[in-house]
CSV table of C-alpha atoms and ligand atoms in Angstrom, one decimal:
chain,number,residue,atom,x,y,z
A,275,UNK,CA,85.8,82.8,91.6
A,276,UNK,CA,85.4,79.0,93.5
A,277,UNK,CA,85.4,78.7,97.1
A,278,UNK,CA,88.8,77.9,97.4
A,279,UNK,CA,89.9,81.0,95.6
A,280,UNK,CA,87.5,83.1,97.8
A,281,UNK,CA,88.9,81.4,100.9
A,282,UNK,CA,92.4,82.4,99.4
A,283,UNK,CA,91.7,85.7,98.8
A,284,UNK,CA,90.3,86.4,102.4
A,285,UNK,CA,92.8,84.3,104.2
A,286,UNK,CA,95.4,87.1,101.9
A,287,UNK,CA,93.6,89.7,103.6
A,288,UNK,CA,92.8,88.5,106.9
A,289,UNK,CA,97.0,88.2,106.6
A,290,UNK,CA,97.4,91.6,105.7
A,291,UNK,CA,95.6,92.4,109.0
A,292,UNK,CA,92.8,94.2,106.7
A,293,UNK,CA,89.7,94.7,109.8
A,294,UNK,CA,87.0,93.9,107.5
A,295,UNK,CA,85.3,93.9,103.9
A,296,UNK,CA,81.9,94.8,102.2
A,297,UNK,CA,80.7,95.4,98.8
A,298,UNK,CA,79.3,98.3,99.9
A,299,UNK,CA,80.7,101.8,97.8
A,300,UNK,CA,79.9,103.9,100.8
A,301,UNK,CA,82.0,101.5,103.1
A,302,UNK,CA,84.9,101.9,100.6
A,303,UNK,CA,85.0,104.9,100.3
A,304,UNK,CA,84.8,105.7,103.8
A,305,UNK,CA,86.9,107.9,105.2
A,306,UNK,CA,90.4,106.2,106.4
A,307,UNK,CA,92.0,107.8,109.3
A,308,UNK,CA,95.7,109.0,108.3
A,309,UNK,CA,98.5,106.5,110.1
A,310,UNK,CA,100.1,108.5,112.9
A,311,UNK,CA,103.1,110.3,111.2
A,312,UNK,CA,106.8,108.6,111.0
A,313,UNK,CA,108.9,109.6,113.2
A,314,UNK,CA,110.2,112.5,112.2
A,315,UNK,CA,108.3,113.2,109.2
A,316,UNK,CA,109.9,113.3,105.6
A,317,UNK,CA,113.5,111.7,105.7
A,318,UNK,CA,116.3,112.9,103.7
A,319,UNK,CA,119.2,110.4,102.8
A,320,UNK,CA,122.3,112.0,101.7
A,321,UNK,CA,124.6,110.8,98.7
A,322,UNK,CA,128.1,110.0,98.6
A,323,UNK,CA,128.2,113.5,96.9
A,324,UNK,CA,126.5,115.1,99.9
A,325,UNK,CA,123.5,116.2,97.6
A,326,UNK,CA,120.1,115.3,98.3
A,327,UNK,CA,118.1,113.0,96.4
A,328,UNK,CA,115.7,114.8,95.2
A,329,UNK,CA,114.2,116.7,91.9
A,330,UNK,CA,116.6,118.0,89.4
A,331,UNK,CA,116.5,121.8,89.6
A,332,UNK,CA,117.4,121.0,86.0
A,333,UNK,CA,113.7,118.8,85.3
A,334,UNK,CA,111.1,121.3,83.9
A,335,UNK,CA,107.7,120.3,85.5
A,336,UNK,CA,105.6,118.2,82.2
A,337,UNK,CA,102.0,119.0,82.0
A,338,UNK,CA,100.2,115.9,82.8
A,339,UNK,CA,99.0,115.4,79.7
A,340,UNK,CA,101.8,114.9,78.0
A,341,UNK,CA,103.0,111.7,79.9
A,342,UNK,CA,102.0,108.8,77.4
A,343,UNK,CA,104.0,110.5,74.5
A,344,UNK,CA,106.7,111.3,76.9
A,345,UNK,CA,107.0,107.2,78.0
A,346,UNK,CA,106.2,106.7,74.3
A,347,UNK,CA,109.6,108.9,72.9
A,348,UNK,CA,111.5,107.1,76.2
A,349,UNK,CA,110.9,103.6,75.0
A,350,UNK,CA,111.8,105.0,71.5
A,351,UNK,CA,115.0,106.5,72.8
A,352,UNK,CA,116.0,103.1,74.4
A,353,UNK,CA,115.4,101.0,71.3
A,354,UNK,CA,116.8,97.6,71.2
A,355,UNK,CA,119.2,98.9,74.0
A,356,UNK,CA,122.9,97.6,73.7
A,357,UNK,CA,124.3,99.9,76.4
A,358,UNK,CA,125.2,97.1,78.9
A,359,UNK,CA,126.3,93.5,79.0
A,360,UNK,CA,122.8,92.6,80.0
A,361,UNK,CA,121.5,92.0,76.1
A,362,UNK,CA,124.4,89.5,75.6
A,363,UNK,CA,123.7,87.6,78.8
A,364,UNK,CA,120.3,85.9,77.6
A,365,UNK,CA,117.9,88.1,78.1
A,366,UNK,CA,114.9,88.4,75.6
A,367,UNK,CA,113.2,91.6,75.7
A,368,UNK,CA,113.3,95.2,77.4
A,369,UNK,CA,110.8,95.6,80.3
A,370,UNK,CA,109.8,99.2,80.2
A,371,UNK,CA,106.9,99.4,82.7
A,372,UNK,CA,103.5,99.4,82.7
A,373,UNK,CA,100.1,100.8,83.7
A,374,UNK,CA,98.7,104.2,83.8
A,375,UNK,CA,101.0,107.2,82.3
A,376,UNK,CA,99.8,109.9,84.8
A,377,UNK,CA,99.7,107.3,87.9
A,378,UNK,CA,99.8,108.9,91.0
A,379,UNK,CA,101.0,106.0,92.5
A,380,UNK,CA,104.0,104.2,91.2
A,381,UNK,CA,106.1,100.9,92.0
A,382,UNK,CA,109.6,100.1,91.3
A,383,UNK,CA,110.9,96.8,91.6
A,384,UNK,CA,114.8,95.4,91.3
A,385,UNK,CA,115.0,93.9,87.9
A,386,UNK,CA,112.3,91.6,85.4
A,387,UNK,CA,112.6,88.1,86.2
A,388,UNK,CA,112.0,85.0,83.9
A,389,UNK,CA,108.1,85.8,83.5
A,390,UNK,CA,108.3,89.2,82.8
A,391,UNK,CA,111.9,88.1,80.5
A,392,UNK,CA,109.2,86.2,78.3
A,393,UNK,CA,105.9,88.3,78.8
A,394,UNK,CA,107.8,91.6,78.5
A,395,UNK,CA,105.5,93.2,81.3
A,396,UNK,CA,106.8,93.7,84.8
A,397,UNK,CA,105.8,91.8,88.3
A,398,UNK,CA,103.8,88.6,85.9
A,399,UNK,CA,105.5,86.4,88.0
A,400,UNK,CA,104.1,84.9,91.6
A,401,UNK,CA,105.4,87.9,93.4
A,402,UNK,CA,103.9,90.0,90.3
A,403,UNK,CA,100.6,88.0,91.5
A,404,UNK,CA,100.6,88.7,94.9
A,405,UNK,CA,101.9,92.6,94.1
A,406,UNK,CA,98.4,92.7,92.4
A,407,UNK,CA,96.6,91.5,95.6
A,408,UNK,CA,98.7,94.3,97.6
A,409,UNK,CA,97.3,96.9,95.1
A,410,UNK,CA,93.6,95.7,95.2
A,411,UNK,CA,94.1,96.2,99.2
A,412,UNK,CA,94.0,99.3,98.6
A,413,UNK,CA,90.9,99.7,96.5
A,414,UNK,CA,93.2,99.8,93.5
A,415,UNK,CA,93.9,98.6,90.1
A,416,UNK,CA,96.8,97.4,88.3
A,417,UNK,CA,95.6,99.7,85.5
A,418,UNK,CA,95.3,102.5,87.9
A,419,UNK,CA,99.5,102.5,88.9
A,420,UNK,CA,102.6,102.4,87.2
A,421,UNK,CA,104.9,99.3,88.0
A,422,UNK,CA,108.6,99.6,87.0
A,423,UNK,CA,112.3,98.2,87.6
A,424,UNK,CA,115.1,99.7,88.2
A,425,UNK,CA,116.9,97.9,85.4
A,426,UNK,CA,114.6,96.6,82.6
A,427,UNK,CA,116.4,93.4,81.3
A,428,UNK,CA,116.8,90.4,83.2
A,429,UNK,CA,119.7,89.6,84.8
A,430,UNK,CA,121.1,86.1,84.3
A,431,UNK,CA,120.1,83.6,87.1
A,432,UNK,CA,118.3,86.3,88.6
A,433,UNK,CA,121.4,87.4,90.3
A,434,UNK,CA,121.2,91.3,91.6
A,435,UNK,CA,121.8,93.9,89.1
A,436,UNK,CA,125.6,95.0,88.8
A,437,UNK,CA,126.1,99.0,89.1
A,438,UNK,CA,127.6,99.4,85.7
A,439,UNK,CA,123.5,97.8,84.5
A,440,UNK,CA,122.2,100.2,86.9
A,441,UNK,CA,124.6,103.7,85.8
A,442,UNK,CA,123.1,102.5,81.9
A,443,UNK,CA,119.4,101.7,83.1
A,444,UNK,CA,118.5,104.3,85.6
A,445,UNK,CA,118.2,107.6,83.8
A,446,UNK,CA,115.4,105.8,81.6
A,447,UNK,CA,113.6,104.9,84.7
A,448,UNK,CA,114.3,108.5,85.9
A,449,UNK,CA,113.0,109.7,82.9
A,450,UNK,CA,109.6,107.7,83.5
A,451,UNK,CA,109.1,109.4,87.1
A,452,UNK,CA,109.1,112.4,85.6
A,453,UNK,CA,106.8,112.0,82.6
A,454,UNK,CA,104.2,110.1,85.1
A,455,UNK,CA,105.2,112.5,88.0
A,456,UNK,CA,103.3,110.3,90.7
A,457,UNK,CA,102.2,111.7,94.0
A,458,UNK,CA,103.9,108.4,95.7
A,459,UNK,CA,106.7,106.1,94.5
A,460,UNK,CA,106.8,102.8,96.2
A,461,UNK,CA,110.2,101.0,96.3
A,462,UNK,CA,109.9,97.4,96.5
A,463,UNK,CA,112.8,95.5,98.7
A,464,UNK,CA,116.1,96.5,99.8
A,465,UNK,CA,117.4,96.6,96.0
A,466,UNK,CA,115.2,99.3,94.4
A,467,UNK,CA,115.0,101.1,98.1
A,468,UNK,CA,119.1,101.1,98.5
A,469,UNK,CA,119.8,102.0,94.8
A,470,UNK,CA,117.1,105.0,94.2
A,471,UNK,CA,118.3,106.4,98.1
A,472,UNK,CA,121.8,105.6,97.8
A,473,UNK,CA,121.7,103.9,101.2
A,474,UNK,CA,123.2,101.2,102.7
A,475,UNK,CA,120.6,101.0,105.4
A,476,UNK,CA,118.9,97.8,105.8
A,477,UNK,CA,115.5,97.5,104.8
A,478,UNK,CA,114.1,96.9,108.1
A,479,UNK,CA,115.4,100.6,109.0
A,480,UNK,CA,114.1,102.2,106.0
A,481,UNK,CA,110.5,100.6,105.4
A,482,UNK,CA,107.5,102.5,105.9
A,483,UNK,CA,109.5,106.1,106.5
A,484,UNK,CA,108.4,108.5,103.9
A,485,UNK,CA,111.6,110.2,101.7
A,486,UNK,CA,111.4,113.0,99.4
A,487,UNK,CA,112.1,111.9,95.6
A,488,UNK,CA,112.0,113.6,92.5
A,489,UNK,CA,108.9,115.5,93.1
A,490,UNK,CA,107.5,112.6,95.2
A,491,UNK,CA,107.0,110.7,98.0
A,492,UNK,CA,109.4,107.3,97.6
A,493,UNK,CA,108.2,105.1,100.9
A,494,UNK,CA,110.0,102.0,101.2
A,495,UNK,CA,108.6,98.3,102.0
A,496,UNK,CA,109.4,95.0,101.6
A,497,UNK,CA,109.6,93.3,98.4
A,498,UNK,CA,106.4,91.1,97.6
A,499,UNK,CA,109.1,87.8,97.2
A,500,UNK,CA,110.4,88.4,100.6
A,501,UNK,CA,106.8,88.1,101.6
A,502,UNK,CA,106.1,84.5,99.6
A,503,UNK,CA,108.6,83.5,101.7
A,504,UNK,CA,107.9,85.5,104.9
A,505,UNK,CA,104.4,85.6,104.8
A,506,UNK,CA,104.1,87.2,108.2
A,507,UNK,CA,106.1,90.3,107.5
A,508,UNK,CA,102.6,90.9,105.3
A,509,UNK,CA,101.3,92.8,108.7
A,510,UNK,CA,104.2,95.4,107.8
A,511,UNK,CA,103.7,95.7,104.7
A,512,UNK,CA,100.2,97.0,105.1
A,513,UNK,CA,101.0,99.3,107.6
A,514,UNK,CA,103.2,101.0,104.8
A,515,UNK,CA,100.1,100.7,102.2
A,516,UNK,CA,97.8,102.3,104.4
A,517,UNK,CA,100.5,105.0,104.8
A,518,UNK,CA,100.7,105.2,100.9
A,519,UNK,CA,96.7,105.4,100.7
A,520,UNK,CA,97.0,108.4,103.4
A,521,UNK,CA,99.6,110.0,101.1
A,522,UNK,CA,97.4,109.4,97.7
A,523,UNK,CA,94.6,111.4,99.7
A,524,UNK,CA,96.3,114.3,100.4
A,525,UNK,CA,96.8,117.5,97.9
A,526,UNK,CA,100.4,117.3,96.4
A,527,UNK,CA,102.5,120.1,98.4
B,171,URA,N1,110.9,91.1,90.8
B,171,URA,C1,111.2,92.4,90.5
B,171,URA,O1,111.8,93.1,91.3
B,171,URA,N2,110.6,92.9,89.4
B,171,URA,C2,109.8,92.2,88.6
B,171,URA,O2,109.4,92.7,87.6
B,171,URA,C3,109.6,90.9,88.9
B,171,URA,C4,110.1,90.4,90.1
């Protein structure tokens, strides 16, 4: 790493209104005081339907261990998938999500854009880039999460995904939260936050509060795009990720 990039890098974090940073193990792992609750602890948003969004009665809890051959039938079961208009608008390959298959920390995004159209991998792209700094803030790895979409081909023009895309897409990525069955699910910008919820709230109303989801914790927070071009709403931001890292540490209810 040059000076510039280390510069960079602490500038990033100095950003992020991180306090301070050593080498030392026993100063990362110190103990991190739990963020004072949300207001009003676990919110529930309600469908049109009136049902909350949470677990299927109907989804059998999987054994950990059996996540990676779980994702593997998934991708198998989506194939060279046809079931929207998405594969005739240009794009070039599926994006199923990546990273560690019993993550107890996932992140779900709106849609691959041009990188990940060509690279196939999700978040590759300069908000993909400064997602992986978001992650290391935390003491974590790429390799340690599971990053995902909410629909797995690129839209054209990057326009937001169309619901008809999203009714076809979702129950794959459904299907992924519970094979991994992370402790935390981490919607990224209004579109993944909105669709998953079915809310119309704004963002801003919704970041940072903690919602029950499928056998998880689905927080919120804005989308790391938003912040390449509002770098100062990076303050927020780690407000929520220290929430998330206060939620990794505790036992799962
Ligand atoms: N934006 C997203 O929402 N997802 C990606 O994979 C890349 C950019």
């Amino acid at each position: 790493m040059t000076r510039d990039d280390l510069a960079a890098h602490l500038e990033f974090f100095e950003a992020l209104g991180v306090g301070g940073v050593s080498r030392d193990p026993a100063w990362r792992n110190r103990p991190v005081p739990d963020p004072p609750p949300a207001a009003g602890g676990m919110t529930v948003l309600y469908q049109s339907a009136g049902e909350p969004r949470q677990a299927d009665a109907s989804t059998p809890p999987q054994p950990r261990g059996a996540a990676a051959p779980l994702l593997a039938a998934i991708r198998a079961d989506l194939g060279d998938c046809t079931r929207c208009k998405l594969h005739g608008l240009g794009r070039q390959q599926i994006v199923f999500g990546v990273g560690n298959p019993t993550a107890d920390l996932m992140f779900v995004g709106e849609a691959p854009g041009a990188d990940e159209d060509v690279q196939g991998i999700p978040f590759v792209g300069k908000a993909g880039q400064l997602l992986t700094k978001i992650i290391e803030a935390i003491g974590l790895t790429r390799s340690d999460v599971y990053i995902a979409n909410v629909i797995k081909c690129r839209p054209p023009g990057n326009r937001n995904p169309e619901p008809d895309e999203v009714a076809e897409c979702e129950p794959f990525l459904f299907r992924q939260i519970d094979a991994i069955r992370p402790k935390v699910i981490v919607a990224l910008g209004k579109f993944a936050a909105q669709s998953l919820l079915r809310t119309s709230e704004p963002i801003t109303r919704i970041r940072g509060r903690e919602f029950p989801f499928r056998d998880a914790v689905l927080l919120p927070t804005f989308h790391p795009a938003y912040l390449l071009r509002n770098p100062s709403a990076k303050r927020e931001v780690w407000e929520d990720m220290k929430r998330v890292r206060a939620l990794l540490s505790r036992a799962r209810p």
